[in-house]
Amino acid sequence: MSQSALPALAEVIRSGFVEGRHRGSLVLLDADGTVAYALGTPEQPVYPRSAAKPFQALATLRAGLALRGEQLALAASSHSAEPFHRAAVRRMLADAGLTEAALRTPAELPLDQVEAEELLRSGGEPAPILMDCSGKHAGWLAACAANGWDLESYLDPGHPIQRLARTALEEATGEPAAHTGTDGCGAPLLAVSLTGLARAYRALVLSEPGTEQRLVADAMRAHPEYVAGTRRADTWLMRAVPGALSKMGAEAVQVVALADGRALAFKIEDGAERARGPVLAAALRRLGVQDPVLERIAASPLHGGGQVVGEVRAAF
């Protein structure tokens, strides 16, 4: 199916007129792992972007690093660079005898707009630790330091920590990576299907307590503000819906698993962030989730002349 033939996941409604559409693919899984509902081509590979981070965090555990709690959640994060995120990244590095100078994340402003504006007002500037992937990188660096692995080449696809990350994702999805690229943070990026991603998250929440997979899921769910931030939908959802595991990825990728094994994954083809919330809320409702947080997640108003004149809303 060509991009132009993909179904609309969201519509842009301005003054009662359909101004545009955001197309993509989506899959919902029942508790038993079977496909309950699908749109588009969820069997086709996509770059999961940061939705792969739980499995990249799993690599740090398989490397022997005993991360727990907030630090393990941070290793799976796309954090907002709020002060507590920055402090936690520095602690993780310090515990390994490292400083933020070891990070190979690009220098960026915080992902969170409020934090970015505050930083600029105070005279700050882009820095590697502010990049939303610095927690993941800190976990990898700590694992490398513990094993005596090279710190300079930790982003190379053939590095031991990246081989562990690849194996973790491929095992969880049940698929070999269809393509290897480079993510925004410089890390290897592996293409897998949306159906595989949904099943991988389902496997995380259903893993036996105490296993490495369950440790990652439990840390993320217990400390969602370290996975995202205080003003982010992943945090709101994991706080509001008991047992939910939620992680976004760049270019409008989203994966969620519920405690009983129901799961969803979607990719909005044009990467439109404004459509993520409405699509996520609608998908969760189709899975049977009923919680006031969905209204908060779904809100995506359009403005005209300083007034709300429309919205982006789910189209399914």
Phi, psi and omega in degrees: 000127180287162179304319183293339181269353179296147181287156175286125173269334180214150176242145176259112184251115178239121179053038178080005182247135178284104185275334182188174181221147174247118185261161179174197182230150185208146174221139174241136178249139170287172182299333180274002177092357178281155180287121180265332185196141180211147174227144177074223185233065183293349178277350181274148182290144173225161169280119180287347184051228186287354173293349176277353190296327176303327181277333172289327173291323177302326178299323180294324177291318180292341174278358176098004180277125186271058176288142178215165172057226184301324182292322178291320175299320180294326178293341178254017193261159159240079193282163183270002183060034170289161185308322181290333175292312182299318180297320182291322176297316180296322178295317180298317178293317181297322178299334179265006181077024184239168173236175181293349176296340179283343183294137176251019171290147177292151177289121181219168170278162177304146176298325180283127185296322179299314179295320180297316181294320179295319179299314181294321178298326182273006178089009179285175181212166180305145180208153180303323183291338180281342180296139189297344180266005186294333176293316176300314181295322179297320177298315178298315180298319179297320178295320178296316179298320181294331183260358182073022179278155182299131182274336183284328187253023188293348178264356179290136181305331181273358180294147182306321182290328179283329174294321177295320180295320179297314180299319181298317181289316182294321177296316185291321180278340185073023184224142167287145178300132182279339182198150177239127178229202180235125180283172182299333180272356181098354181281157173300143184233124187247128181274128176220171183277158175296322177297318177298319179297315179300318179291328178293317177293321176303317180296324179299311185286336181265358178297153180296140176307138179093344176288161180298321179298316182289328176300318179296311181299316183293321178296317180296318182286329179281335184227058186296333179294338175277337176285325184228268181175175186287344181244034188234147186294324178302317179296312181302315183294314182291333175286324189272324186251107184305130176084357180287139175241118188227135178210129176272164170222156179300163182062034172060047168262142178212137176226138177220139168234140176263165189300331183269003178104350171297145185206163178213155172209141175211161175221120174275121195301321182272005177073018186290111180295330183294341180268347185300309185299310178302319180292318179298313181297317180295320179295319178296321177297320178296332176279355178099007179283130177230104181206143179303338181298336181295327176296320178295317181293322186286339187299119178213072187286154171252142183244151174209124182061030180082004180241155174285122183237003180177194183201162165265126183226154178297148183248016180225000000 
